[in-house]
Amino acid sequence: MKGGGGGGGVGPAKRRWRFLAVGVLFLVVLSMLVPLGFLLGLHNGFHSAGFVPRPHTTTSGDRSNHVDNLVRKLGPTLPKDILKHYVNEAKNETSSANATRKSQKKKGTPVPPQVVLQPLGKRNSSGDSGKAGMKGGIDEGLRLCELQYGSYCIWHEENREDMKDSMVKKLKDQLFVARAYYPSVAKIPAQNTLTRDLRQNIQELERVLSESTTDADLPPEIQKKSERMEATIAKSKSVTTDCHNVDKKLRQIFDLTEDEANFHMKQSAFLYQLAVQTMPKSQHCLSMRLTVEYFRDDSFDQELPVKYSDPTLQHYVIFSTNVIASTVVINSTVMHARDSMNQVFHVLTNGQNYYAMKHWFLGNTFKDAVVEVLNIDRFIPDDYDKTTPSHLNLPTEFRVSFHGINNASAMHSRTQYISIFSHSHYLLPEIFKNLEKVVVLDDDVVVQQDLSTLWSLNMGQKVMGAIQICSVRLGQVRSYLGESSFHKNSCTWMSGLNVIDLARWRKLGISETYWKLVKEQVSKKEGSAALASLLTFQDLIYALDNDWVLSGLGHDYELSTQSIKKAAVLHYNGNMKPWLELGIPKYKKIEGSRGTKVLTILTLS
């Protein structure tokens, strides 16, 4: 009994252990077969959603389905109308593209739009392509750029400015390369001709670049010189030279250029800080305060229109946007006049400063003289174009530098600032239709003597009386004048103090001549329009005595005290105006001919 009972309990236990052993063995085998199956490529039917395997054997329909899934997941999310727009445009381009597109559509592959990116700087041959293209069909390159970067691309194209020194930069690059090759080529005895050509071209470009900073300063034959230099550089590159020497020379020139660039960066930072601090803080808000006060109180708005148009009186014209500067001119003229009863001043300003000027001169008296403030914006014609004034233009100043002839090795140079009429000056016959003679004063002059004798001046057949500068002749500024016909030995003239015969001006059509010259010059070379006044008044200038005006107080430190006291008018032409902090200190407080300080005669009431 006992033994039988024990034997019956052992059988089921052995069977349970046997099943467990078999299960463990099966799991071990399975754990070995699963990695082996992945290695043998048996997992093609078990790929994950993020990984698309490439089957060994598949049909075209399966491959098409895989590509469809991939395009749907990775394709860009663009608006449907944009995609449709580009597809429609691409269909109309070529018949071959249509055939390819149709065959691809039959296979079920979505066709991406074929768009040709055009360069943003490309413009049509017509001059109005910028605005006309924006009004009609926008260029596809600009449209794509706008989609990617916003409307800045279109704004950038509309406001693009042509480089004024592109040719100068090209010449500097050529000179840079030529200087690098010259030492190596000069060491080869068989290349004497090439060495001579290199040296000659380098000297010519150095001379041109020493006199030119923009393309407008370059001589007419500069294109041929650039082509000769390019050909010479190409020959130098074809000659077998020591690359180590060329590399060494390039590194030397690069170091010098880098040092020069650092110097100019520091200089520009200093000049920027100086420019920020030049305008006196008391004048920052003067015009705005005067404008506000004008609209607060207009009870003393008293005009004298009878005197303003009386041709028997002495009329002075001032173009200015500076209240203080124009006041100094008027006050100094009145203080030194024998009789101020006959003096009438016309201040021409823009709309921004009109009410401030009017309030100031109506609230201040200048002995018996009267002051009229005019808004020049009211006299600008409605049909103006690019060559006619659309706003107030003050007298144009430009600087002319000449290298010393006798001391060329020391690069001694002299600088002359020339001030000439602007566009706005040629509106004078229309603004003052009842006047026959006026005296134009710049707002950077100070009067030290009586100017009444100018009204009895007999100028003969001349139109304008001005100070002539024979140290600068038209032939020396020919690069600005273009190909126009002019007398090379004719003297230039200065604005600042100008006696104008308006009657003869109208008779000869001076304004019409000026606008015609401006239209001709502006299409030829940049900067030519600014000097059209020199050609307009050629042979029509009555030379005033040099004692009338002394120029250079805004840039010349070496003016003598005697010449300053002797001059009737002091002209602060140049960058260092007397009302700025960078003005020349010794010229700011000058004792005039009557013992008064010319810059302290400003009367504030």
Coordinates of C-alpha atoms in Angstrom, one line a residue:
M1 CA 0.0 0.0 0.0
K2 CA 2.6 2.4 1.0
G3 CA 4.9 1.7 -1.9
G4 CA 2.0 1.8 -4.4
G5 CA 0.9 5.1 -3.1
G6 CA 4.4 6.6 -3.4
G7 CA 4.8 5.4 -7.1
G8 CA 1.5 6.9 -8.1
G9 CA 2.7 10.5 -7.0
V10 CA 6.0 10.5 -9.0
G11 CA 4.5 10.1 -12.6
P12 CA 2.7 13.5 -12.8
A13 CA 5.6 15.5 -11.3
K14 CA 8.1 14.1 -13.9
R15 CA 5.7 15.0 -16.7
R16 CA 5.5 18.6 -15.4
W17 CA 9.3 19.0 -15.2
R18 CA 9.6 17.6 -18.7
F19 CA 7.2 20.2 -20.1
L20 CA 9.0 23.0 -18.4
A21 CA 12.4 21.8 -19.9
V22 CA 10.9 21.7 -23.4
G23 CA 9.4 25.2 -23.0
V24 CA 12.8 26.6 -21.9
L25 CA 14.5 24.9 -24.8
F26 CA 12.0 26.3 -27.2
L27 CA 12.5 29.9 -25.9
V28 CA 16.3 29.5 -26.2
V29 CA 16.0 28.4 -29.8
L30 CA 13.5 31.2 -30.6
S31 CA 15.8 33.8 -29.1
M32 CA 18.5 32.6 -31.5
L33 CA 16.3 32.4 -34.5
V34 CA 14.7 36.0 -34.3
P35 CA 18.0 37.9 -34.6
L36 CA 19.1 35.4 -37.3
G37 CA 15.9 36.1 -39.2
F38 CA 16.5 39.9 -39.1
L39 CA 20.0 39.3 -40.4
L40 CA 18.7 37.1 -43.3
G41 CA 16.1 39.7 -44.4
L42 CA 13.1 37.8 -43.2
H43 CA 11.6 40.9 -41.7
N44 CA 10.3 42.5 -44.9
G45 CA 6.8 42.1 -43.8
F46 CA 7.4 43.5 -40.3
H47 CA 8.9 47.0 -40.9
S48 CA 8.0 49.9 -38.7
A49 CA 6.1 53.1 -39.7
G50 CA 9.2 55.2 -39.7
F51 CA 11.5 52.9 -41.8
V52 CA 10.7 51.9 -45.4
P53 CA 12.8 48.8 -46.4
R54 CA 13.8 48.1 -50.0
P55 CA 12.5 44.6 -50.9
H56 CA 14.6 42.3 -53.0
T57 CA 11.7 41.5 -55.4
T58 CA 8.8 43.8 -55.8
T59 CA 6.4 44.9 -58.5
S60 CA 6.1 48.4 -60.0
G61 CA 2.8 48.9 -58.2
D62 CA 4.4 48.2 -54.8
R63 CA 7.3 50.6 -55.5
S64 CA 4.8 53.2 -56.5
N65 CA 2.9 52.8 -53.3
H66 CA 6.1 53.1 -51.2
V67 CA 7.0 56.3 -53.0
D68 CA 3.5 57.7 -52.5
N69 CA 3.7 57.1 -48.8
L70 CA 7.2 58.7 -48.6
V71 CA 6.1 61.8 -50.5
R72 CA 3.0 62.3 -48.3
K73 CA 5.1 62.0 -45.2
L74 CA 8.1 64.1 -46.2
G75 CA 6.6 66.5 -48.7
P76 CA 6.4 70.3 -48.0
T77 CA 3.1 71.6 -46.7
L78 CA 2.4 74.4 -49.2
P79 CA -1.0 75.9 -49.9
K80 CA -2.8 74.1 -52.7
D81 CA -3.3 77.2 -54.8
I82 CA 0.5 77.9 -54.9
L83 CA 1.3 74.4 -55.9
K84 CA -1.4 74.5 -58.6
H85 CA -0.1 77.8 -59.9
Y86 CA 3.4 76.6 -60.3
V87 CA 2.3 73.3 -61.9
N88 CA 0.2 75.2 -64.4
E89 CA 3.1 77.5 -65.3
A90 CA 5.4 74.5 -65.6
K91 CA 3.0 72.8 -68.0
N92 CA 3.2 75.7 -70.5
E93 CA 7.0 75.8 -70.6
T94 CA 8.0 72.9 -73.0
S95 CA 6.3 70.0 -74.6
S96 CA 9.0 67.6 -73.4
A97 CA 8.2 68.5 -69.8
N98 CA 4.5 67.7 -70.5
A99 CA 5.3 64.3 -71.8
T100 CA 7.5 63.5 -68.9
R101 CA 4.9 64.8 -66.5
K102 CA 2.1 62.7 -68.0
S103 CA 4.2 59.5 -67.9
Q104 CA 5.0 60.1 -64.3
K105 CA 1.4 60.7 -63.4
K106 CA 0.3 57.4 -65.0
K107 CA 2.7 55.7 -62.6
G108 CA 1.1 57.4 -59.6
T109 CA 4.1 59.6 -58.7
P110 CA 3.2 63.2 -57.7
V111 CA 5.2 65.7 -59.8
P112 CA 6.8 68.6 -57.9
P113 CA 6.6 72.0 -59.5
Q114 CA 9.5 72.8 -61.8
V115 CA 10.4 76.4 -60.9
V116 CA 13.4 78.3 -62.4
L117 CA 14.9 80.6 -59.8
Q118 CA 15.9 83.9 -61.5
P119 CA 18.5 86.2 -60.0
L120 CA 17.1 89.0 -57.9
G121 CA 19.3 91.6 -59.5
K122 CA 18.1 90.8 -63.1
R123 CA 16.1 93.6 -64.6
N124 CA 14.4 94.2 -67.9
S125 CA 16.2 96.2 -70.6
S126 CA 13.7 99.0 -70.3
G127 CA 14.4 101.6 -67.6
D128 CA 10.9 101.3 -66.1
S129 CA 11.1 97.5 -65.4
G130 CA 11.3 98.1 -61.6
K131 CA 7.9 99.8 -61.1
A132 CA 6.2 98.5 -64.2
G133 CA 7.0 94.9 -63.2
M134 CA 5.5 95.5 -59.8
K135 CA 2.3 97.0 -61.3
G136 CA 1.8 94.2 -63.8
G137 CA 3.2 90.7 -63.4
I138 CA 5.6 90.4 -60.5
D139 CA 8.8 88.7 -61.5
E140 CA 8.8 85.0 -60.5
G141 CA 12.2 85.3 -58.8
L142 CA 10.8 88.2 -56.6
R143 CA 7.7 86.2 -55.9
L144 CA 9.6 83.2 -54.7
C145 CA 11.9 85.4 -52.7
E146 CA 8.9 87.1 -51.1
L147 CA 7.4 83.7 -50.1
Q148 CA 10.7 82.7 -48.5
Y149 CA 11.9 86.0 -46.9
G150 CA 8.9 88.2 -46.9
S151 CA 8.3 91.6 -48.7
Y152 CA 11.8 92.7 -47.9
C153 CA 13.0 91.3 -51.3
I154 CA 10.6 93.5 -53.2
W155 CA 11.5 96.6 -51.1
H156 CA 15.2 95.8 -51.7
E157 CA 14.8 95.7 -55.4
E158 CA 12.7 98.9 -55.6
N159 CA 15.3 100.8 -53.5
R160 CA 18.4 99.3 -55.0
E161 CA 21.2 101.9 -55.6
D162 CA 23.8 101.5 -58.3
M163 CA 27.4 101.4 -57.0
K164 CA 29.2 104.7 -57.7
D165 CA 32.6 103.2 -57.4
S166 CA 32.3 99.8 -59.0
M167 CA 35.0 100.6 -61.7
V168 CA 37.3 102.1 -59.0
K169 CA 37.1 98.9 -57.0
K170 CA 37.8 96.8 -60.1
L171 CA 40.9 98.9 -60.9
K172 CA 42.1 98.5 -57.3
D173 CA 41.7 94.7 -57.5
Q174 CA 43.7 94.6 -60.8
L175 CA 46.4 96.8 -59.2
F176 CA 46.5 94.4 -56.3
V177 CA 47.1 91.4 -58.5
A178 CA 49.6 93.1 -60.8
R179 CA 51.7 94.2 -57.8
A180 CA 51.8 90.6 -56.6
Y181 CA 53.1 89.2 -59.9
Y182 CA 55.5 92.0 -60.8
P183 CA 58.5 91.0 -58.5
S184 CA 58.4 87.4 -59.8
V185 CA 58.1 88.3 -63.4
A186 CA 60.8 91.0 -63.2
K187 CA 63.3 88.3 -62.1
I188 CA 62.9 86.4 -65.4
P189 CA 65.3 87.8 -68.0
A190 CA 63.3 86.5 -70.9
Q191 CA 60.2 88.5 -69.8
N192 CA 61.6 92.0 -70.2
T193 CA 58.7 93.1 -72.4
L194 CA 56.1 91.8 -70.0
T195 CA 57.9 93.4 -67.1
R196 CA 57.9 96.7 -68.8
D197 CA 54.1 96.4 -69.6
L198 CA 53.3 95.5 -66.1
R199 CA 55.3 98.4 -64.7
Q200 CA 53.7 100.9 -67.1
N201 CA 50.1 99.7 -66.4
I202 CA 50.7 99.8 -62.6
Q203 CA 52.0 103.3 -62.8
E204 CA 49.0 104.4 -64.9
L205 CA 46.5 102.9 -62.5
E206 CA 48.2 104.4 -59.5
R207 CA 48.1 107.8 -61.1
V208 CA 44.4 107.4 -61.9
L209 CA 43.4 106.1 -58.5
S210 CA 45.3 108.9 -56.8
E211 CA 42.9 111.4 -58.4
S212 CA 39.7 109.4 -58.4
T213 CA 37.5 108.1 -55.6
T214 CA 34.3 107.4 -57.6
D215 CA 33.5 106.4 -61.2
A216 CA 32.6 110.0 -62.0
D217 CA 36.2 111.1 -61.4
L218 CA 37.7 108.5 -63.9
P219 CA 38.9 109.7 -67.3
P220 CA 37.0 108.6 -70.4
E221 CA 39.7 106.2 -71.6
I222 CA 39.7 104.2 -68.4
Q223 CA 38.0 101.2 -69.9
K224 CA 40.8 100.7 -72.4
K225 CA 43.4 101.0 -69.6
S226 CA 41.5 98.4 -67.6
E227 CA 41.4 96.0 -70.6
R228 CA 45.2 96.4 -71.1
M229 CA 45.8 95.7 -67.5
E230 CA 43.6 92.6 -67.6
A231 CA 45.5 91.3 -70.7
T232 CA 48.8 91.9 -69.0
I233 CA 47.7 90.1 -65.8
A234 CA 46.6 87.1 -68.0
K235 CA 50.1 86.9 -69.6
S236 CA 51.7 87.1 -66.2
K237 CA 49.6 84.2 -64.9
S238 CA 50.7 82.1 -67.9
V239 CA 54.4 82.6 -67.1
T240 CA 56.0 80.0 -65.0
T241 CA 56.9 81.8 -61.8
D242 CA 57.9 80.9 -58.3
C243 CA 54.6 80.5 -56.4
H244 CA 56.3 81.1 -53.1
N245 CA 57.3 84.6 -54.1
V246 CA 53.8 85.5 -55.4
D247 CA 52.2 84.1 -52.2
K248 CA 54.6 86.1 -50.1
K249 CA 53.9 89.3 -52.0
L250 CA 50.1 88.8 -51.7
R251 CA 50.4 88.3 -48.0
Q252 CA 52.4 91.5 -47.6
I253 CA 49.8 93.5 -49.6
F254 CA 47.0 91.8 -47.6
D255 CA 48.6 92.8 -44.3
L256 CA 48.9 96.4 -45.5
T257 CA 45.3 96.5 -46.7
E258 CA 44.1 95.0 -43.4
D259 CA 46.0 97.7 -41.4
E260 CA 44.5 100.4 -43.7
A261 CA 41.0 99.0 -43.2
N262 CA 41.5 99.0 -39.4
F263 CA 42.7 102.6 -39.5
H264 CA 39.6 103.7 -41.5
M265 CA 37.3 101.9 -39.2
K266 CA 38.7 103.7 -36.2
Q267 CA 38.6 107.0 -38.1
S268 CA 35.0 106.5 -39.1
A269 CA 34.0 105.7 -35.5
F270 CA 35.7 108.9 -34.3
L271 CA 34.0 111.0 -37.0
Y272 CA 30.6 109.5 -36.2
Q273 CA 31.0 110.4 -32.6
L274 CA 32.1 113.9 -33.6
A275 CA 29.1 114.3 -35.9
V276 CA 26.7 113.3 -33.2
Q277 CA 28.0 116.0 -30.9
T278 CA 28.3 118.8 -33.4
M279 CA 24.8 120.3 -33.4
P280 CA 24.3 122.4 -30.3
K281 CA 21.7 120.9 -28.0
S282 CA 19.8 124.2 -27.8
Q283 CA 19.0 124.0 -31.5
H284 CA 17.6 120.5 -31.6
C285 CA 14.0 121.4 -30.8
L286 CA 14.1 125.1 -31.7
S287 CA 12.2 124.7 -34.9
M288 CA 9.5 122.5 -33.3
R289 CA 9.0 124.9 -30.4
L290 CA 8.6 127.9 -32.7
T291 CA 6.1 126.0 -34.8
V292 CA 4.0 125.2 -31.7
E293 CA 4.2 128.8 -30.6
Y294 CA 3.1 130.1 -34.1
F295 CA -0.2 128.2 -33.9
R296 CA -0.7 129.2 -30.3
D297 CA -0.5 132.9 -31.0
D298 CA -0.9 134.6 -34.4
S299 CA -2.1 138.0 -33.1
F300 CA 1.1 139.8 -34.4
D301 CA 0.9 138.2 -37.9
Q302 CA 1.4 141.4 -39.8
E303 CA 2.5 141.3 -43.4
L304 CA 3.8 144.1 -45.7
P305 CA 3.0 142.8 -49.2
V306 CA 3.6 146.3 -50.8
K307 CA 7.3 146.3 -49.8
Y308 CA 7.7 142.7 -50.7
S309 CA 7.1 143.3 -54.5
D310 CA 8.4 146.9 -54.8
P311 CA 11.2 146.9 -57.4
T312 CA 12.7 150.2 -56.2
L313 CA 13.8 148.6 -52.9
Q314 CA 16.9 146.5 -52.2
H315 CA 15.8 142.8 -52.2
Y316 CA 18.0 140.1 -50.6
V317 CA 17.2 136.4 -51.0
I318 CA 18.3 133.7 -48.6
F319 CA 17.8 129.9 -49.0
S320 CA 18.0 128.3 -45.6
T321 CA 16.4 125.8 -43.2
N322 CA 18.5 127.1 -40.2
V323 CA 16.7 129.8 -38.1
I324 CA 19.9 131.0 -36.3
A325 CA 22.1 131.0 -39.5
S326 CA 19.6 133.0 -41.5
T327 CA 19.1 135.4 -38.6
V328 CA 22.8 136.1 -38.4
V329 CA 22.9 136.9 -42.1
I330 CA 20.0 139.4 -41.9
N331 CA 21.1 141.0 -38.6
S332 CA 24.7 141.5 -39.8
T333 CA 23.5 143.0 -43.1
V334 CA 21.1 145.4 -41.3
M335 CA 23.6 146.5 -38.7
H336 CA 26.2 147.5 -41.3
A337 CA 23.8 149.2 -43.7
R338 CA 23.7 153.0 -44.0
D339 CA 19.9 152.9 -44.5
S340 CA 17.9 149.9 -43.5
M341 CA 14.6 151.4 -44.6
N342 CA 15.0 150.2 -48.2
Q343 CA 16.0 146.7 -47.3
V344 CA 13.7 143.7 -47.9
F345 CA 14.8 140.1 -47.1
H346 CA 13.1 137.1 -48.6
V347 CA 13.9 133.8 -46.7
L348 CA 13.0 130.8 -48.8
T349 CA 12.6 127.6 -46.7
N350 CA 10.7 124.3 -46.9
G351 CA 7.4 123.4 -45.4
Q352 CA 8.9 121.7 -42.4
N353 CA 10.5 124.9 -41.2
Y354 CA 8.1 127.5 -42.7
Y355 CA 6.0 128.2 -39.6
A356 CA 9.0 128.2 -37.3
M357 CA 10.8 130.7 -39.6
K358 CA 7.7 132.9 -39.9
H359 CA 7.0 133.0 -36.2
W360 CA 10.7 133.9 -35.5
F361 CA 11.0 136.7 -38.0
L362 CA 7.6 138.2 -37.1
G363 CA 8.5 138.3 -33.5
N364 CA 11.9 139.9 -34.0
T365 CA 12.7 143.3 -35.5
F366 CA 15.7 144.3 -37.6
K367 CA 15.8 148.1 -37.5
D368 CA 13.6 149.3 -40.4
A369 CA 14.1 146.3 -42.7
V370 CA 11.3 143.8 -43.4
V371 CA 11.6 140.1 -43.7
E372 CA 9.3 137.8 -45.8
V373 CA 9.3 134.1 -45.2
L374 CA 8.2 132.0 -48.2
N375 CA 7.5 128.2 -48.5
I376 CA 9.3 127.1 -51.6
D377 CA 7.1 124.0 -51.9
R378 CA 4.3 126.2 -53.1
F379 CA 6.4 127.3 -56.2
I380 CA 7.5 123.9 -57.4
P381 CA 5.7 123.0 -60.6
D382 CA 3.3 120.1 -60.6
D383 CA 4.8 118.4 -63.6
Y384 CA 8.3 118.1 -62.2
D385 CA 10.4 115.1 -63.1
K386 CA 13.7 113.7 -61.9
T387 CA 15.7 116.8 -63.1
T388 CA 13.5 119.5 -61.6
P389 CA 13.4 120.2 -57.9
S390 CA 10.8 118.4 -55.7
H391 CA 11.9 120.1 -52.5
L392 CA 14.2 122.9 -51.2
N393 CA 17.8 122.5 -52.4
L394 CA 20.5 124.5 -50.6
P395 CA 23.7 125.7 -52.5
T396 CA 25.7 122.7 -53.6
E397 CA 29.3 122.4 -52.2
F398 CA 31.9 120.1 -53.6
R399 CA 35.6 119.7 -52.9
V400 CA 38.3 119.8 -55.5
S401 CA 41.8 118.5 -54.7
F402 CA 44.9 119.1 -56.8
H403 CA 48.3 117.5 -56.4
G404 CA 51.3 119.9 -56.4
I405 CA 53.1 120.0 -59.7
N406 CA 56.5 121.1 -58.4
N407 CA 56.5 118.7 -55.5
A408 CA 54.8 115.6 -56.8
S409 CA 57.0 113.2 -54.8
A410 CA 55.7 114.6 -51.5
M411 CA 52.1 114.3 -52.7
H412 CA 51.5 117.9 -51.7
S413 CA 47.9 118.8 -52.5
R414 CA 45.6 121.8 -52.1
T415 CA 41.9 121.7 -51.5
Q416 CA 39.3 124.1 -52.8
Y417 CA 35.7 124.1 -51.8
I418 CA 33.4 125.4 -54.5
S419 CA 29.8 126.4 -53.8
I420 CA 27.4 126.8 -56.7
F421 CA 23.7 127.2 -57.3
S422 CA 21.3 124.4 -56.7
H423 CA 18.0 123.5 -58.5
S424 CA 16.0 125.8 -56.3
H425 CA 17.9 128.9 -57.4
Y426 CA 16.5 128.6 -60.9
L427 CA 13.0 129.2 -59.6
L428 CA 13.9 132.8 -58.7
P429 CA 12.4 134.4 -61.9
E430 CA 9.1 132.7 -61.2
I431 CA 9.0 133.4 -57.5
F432 CA 9.8 137.1 -57.9
K433 CA 8.0 138.0 -61.1
N434 CA 7.8 141.8 -60.3
L435 CA 11.5 142.2 -59.4
E436 CA 14.3 143.0 -61.8
K437 CA 17.4 142.7 -59.5
V438 CA 18.1 140.7 -56.3
V439 CA 21.2 139.8 -54.2
V440 CA 21.4 136.2 -53.2
L441 CA 23.2 135.5 -49.8
D442 CA 24.0 132.0 -48.5
D443 CA 23.1 131.2 -44.9
D444 CA 26.7 130.6 -44.0
V445 CA 27.9 134.2 -44.6
V446 CA 28.4 137.1 -42.3
V447 CA 28.3 140.7 -43.6
Q448 CA 30.8 143.2 -42.3
Q449 CA 30.2 146.2 -44.6
D450 CA 27.4 148.1 -46.3
L451 CA 26.2 146.3 -49.4
S452 CA 24.1 149.2 -50.9
T453 CA 26.7 149.9 -53.6
L454 CA 25.9 146.5 -55.3
W455 CA 22.6 148.0 -56.5
S456 CA 24.3 150.7 -58.5
L457 CA 26.6 148.1 -60.2
N458 CA 26.7 148.2 -64.0
M459 CA 27.2 144.6 -65.2
G460 CA 26.7 145.3 -68.9
Q461 CA 25.4 142.3 -70.7
K462 CA 26.2 139.9 -67.9
V463 CA 23.5 138.1 -65.9
M464 CA 25.2 137.6 -62.6
G465 CA 27.9 139.2 -60.5
A466 CA 30.0 136.7 -58.5
I467 CA 33.5 136.1 -57.2
Q468 CA 35.5 134.1 -59.7
I469 CA 38.1 131.5 -58.7
C470 CA 40.7 131.3 -61.4
S471 CA 42.8 128.8 -59.4
V472 CA 40.1 126.2 -60.4
R473 CA 39.2 126.3 -64.1
L474 CA 36.6 124.3 -65.9
G475 CA 39.3 122.1 -67.5
Q476 CA 40.2 120.8 -64.1
V477 CA 36.7 119.6 -63.3
R478 CA 36.1 118.2 -66.8
S479 CA 35.4 114.7 -65.3
Y480 CA 32.2 116.1 -63.8
L481 CA 31.2 118.1 -66.9
G482 CA 31.1 115.1 -69.3
E483 CA 31.5 115.6 -73.0
S484 CA 29.8 119.0 -73.1
S485 CA 31.5 121.9 -75.0
F486 CA 33.1 124.4 -72.6
H487 CA 36.2 126.6 -72.4
K488 CA 38.8 124.8 -70.5
N489 CA 40.5 128.0 -69.3
S490 CA 37.2 129.6 -68.0
C491 CA 37.3 130.4 -64.3
T492 CA 34.8 128.9 -61.9
W493 CA 32.6 131.1 -59.7
M494 CA 31.3 131.0 -56.2
S495 CA 27.9 131.4 -54.6
G496 CA 27.7 133.2 -51.2
L497 CA 27.2 136.7 -52.6
N498 CA 25.6 137.0 -56.0
V499 CA 24.1 139.9 -57.8
I500 CA 21.4 138.7 -60.2
D501 CA 19.8 140.7 -63.1
L502 CA 16.4 138.9 -63.2
A503 CA 15.3 140.9 -66.3
R504 CA 18.2 139.7 -68.4
W505 CA 17.9 136.2 -66.8
R506 CA 14.3 135.9 -68.2
K507 CA 15.4 137.4 -71.6
L508 CA 18.1 134.8 -72.1
G509 CA 16.1 131.9 -70.7
I510 CA 18.8 130.9 -68.2
S511 CA 16.4 128.5 -66.3
E512 CA 15.5 126.7 -69.5
T513 CA 19.1 126.3 -70.5
Y514 CA 19.9 124.9 -67.0
W515 CA 17.2 122.3 -67.1
K516 CA 18.2 121.2 -70.6
L517 CA 21.9 120.8 -69.5
V518 CA 20.8 118.9 -66.4
K519 CA 18.8 116.4 -68.5
E520 CA 21.8 115.9 -70.8
Q521 CA 24.4 115.6 -68.1
V522 CA 22.4 113.3 -65.7
S523 CA 22.2 110.6 -68.4
K524 CA 25.9 110.6 -69.0
K525 CA 27.7 110.6 -65.6
E526 CA 26.7 110.7 -62.0
G527 CA 27.4 114.1 -60.4
S528 CA 27.3 116.0 -63.7
A529 CA 24.0 117.7 -62.9
A530 CA 25.4 119.3 -59.8
L531 CA 27.9 121.3 -62.0
A532 CA 25.5 122.2 -64.8
S533 CA 25.4 125.7 -63.2
L534 CA 29.0 126.3 -64.3
L535 CA 28.1 125.6 -67.9
T536 CA 24.8 127.6 -67.7
F537 CA 26.6 130.8 -66.7
Q538 CA 29.6 130.4 -68.9
D539 CA 30.6 133.8 -70.3
L540 CA 27.7 135.4 -68.4
I541 CA 29.6 136.1 -65.1
Y542 CA 30.5 139.7 -64.0
A543 CA 33.6 139.3 -61.9
L544 CA 33.3 141.1 -58.5
D545 CA 36.3 142.4 -56.7
N546 CA 37.9 139.9 -54.4
D547 CA 37.5 142.3 -51.5
W548 CA 33.8 141.7 -51.5
V549 CA 33.9 138.1 -50.3
L550 CA 36.5 136.1 -48.4
S551 CA 35.9 132.4 -48.6
G552 CA 37.4 129.4 -46.8
L553 CA 36.5 130.1 -43.2
G554 CA 34.9 126.6 -43.0
H555 CA 38.0 124.7 -44.0
D556 CA 41.2 127.0 -44.2
Y557 CA 43.1 127.5 -41.0
E558 CA 45.7 129.9 -42.5
L559 CA 43.6 133.0 -43.4
S560 CA 45.2 136.2 -42.3
T561 CA 43.7 138.6 -39.9
Q562 CA 44.1 141.5 -42.3
S563 CA 42.2 139.8 -45.1
I564 CA 39.4 138.9 -42.7
K565 CA 39.0 142.5 -41.5
K566 CA 39.2 143.9 -45.1
A567 CA 36.5 141.6 -46.6
A568 CA 32.9 142.9 -46.9
V569 CA 31.4 139.4 -46.5
L570 CA 32.9 136.4 -44.8
H571 CA 31.9 133.0 -46.3
Y572 CA 32.1 130.0 -44.1
N573 CA 32.1 127.5 -46.9
G574 CA 33.4 124.0 -46.1
N575 CA 32.4 121.4 -43.5
M576 CA 33.3 123.4 -40.4
K577 CA 30.3 125.8 -40.1
P578 CA 30.5 128.4 -37.3
W579 CA 27.4 127.1 -35.6
L580 CA 28.9 123.6 -35.2
E581 CA 31.3 122.5 -32.5
L582 CA 33.8 121.4 -35.1
G583 CA 33.9 125.0 -36.4
I584 CA 37.3 126.6 -36.5
P585 CA 37.5 128.4 -33.0
K586 CA 39.5 131.5 -34.1
Y587 CA 36.9 132.3 -36.8
K588 CA 33.9 132.0 -34.4
K589 CA 34.5 135.3 -32.7
I590 CA 36.0 137.8 -35.2
E591 CA 36.1 141.6 -34.6
G592 CA 34.3 143.1 -37.6
S593 CA 35.1 146.4 -39.3
R594 CA 33.1 148.3 -36.8
G595 CA 34.5 146.5 -33.7
T596 CA 31.5 144.2 -33.3
K597 CA 31.8 140.4 -33.0
V598 CA 30.2 139.1 -36.1
L599 CA 28.8 136.0 -34.5
T600 CA 27.5 137.7 -31.4
I601 CA 25.2 140.2 -33.2
L602 CA 22.2 137.9 -32.9
T603 CA 19.4 139.8 -31.2
L604 CA 16.8 137.8 -29.3
S605 CA 13.8 139.6 -28.2

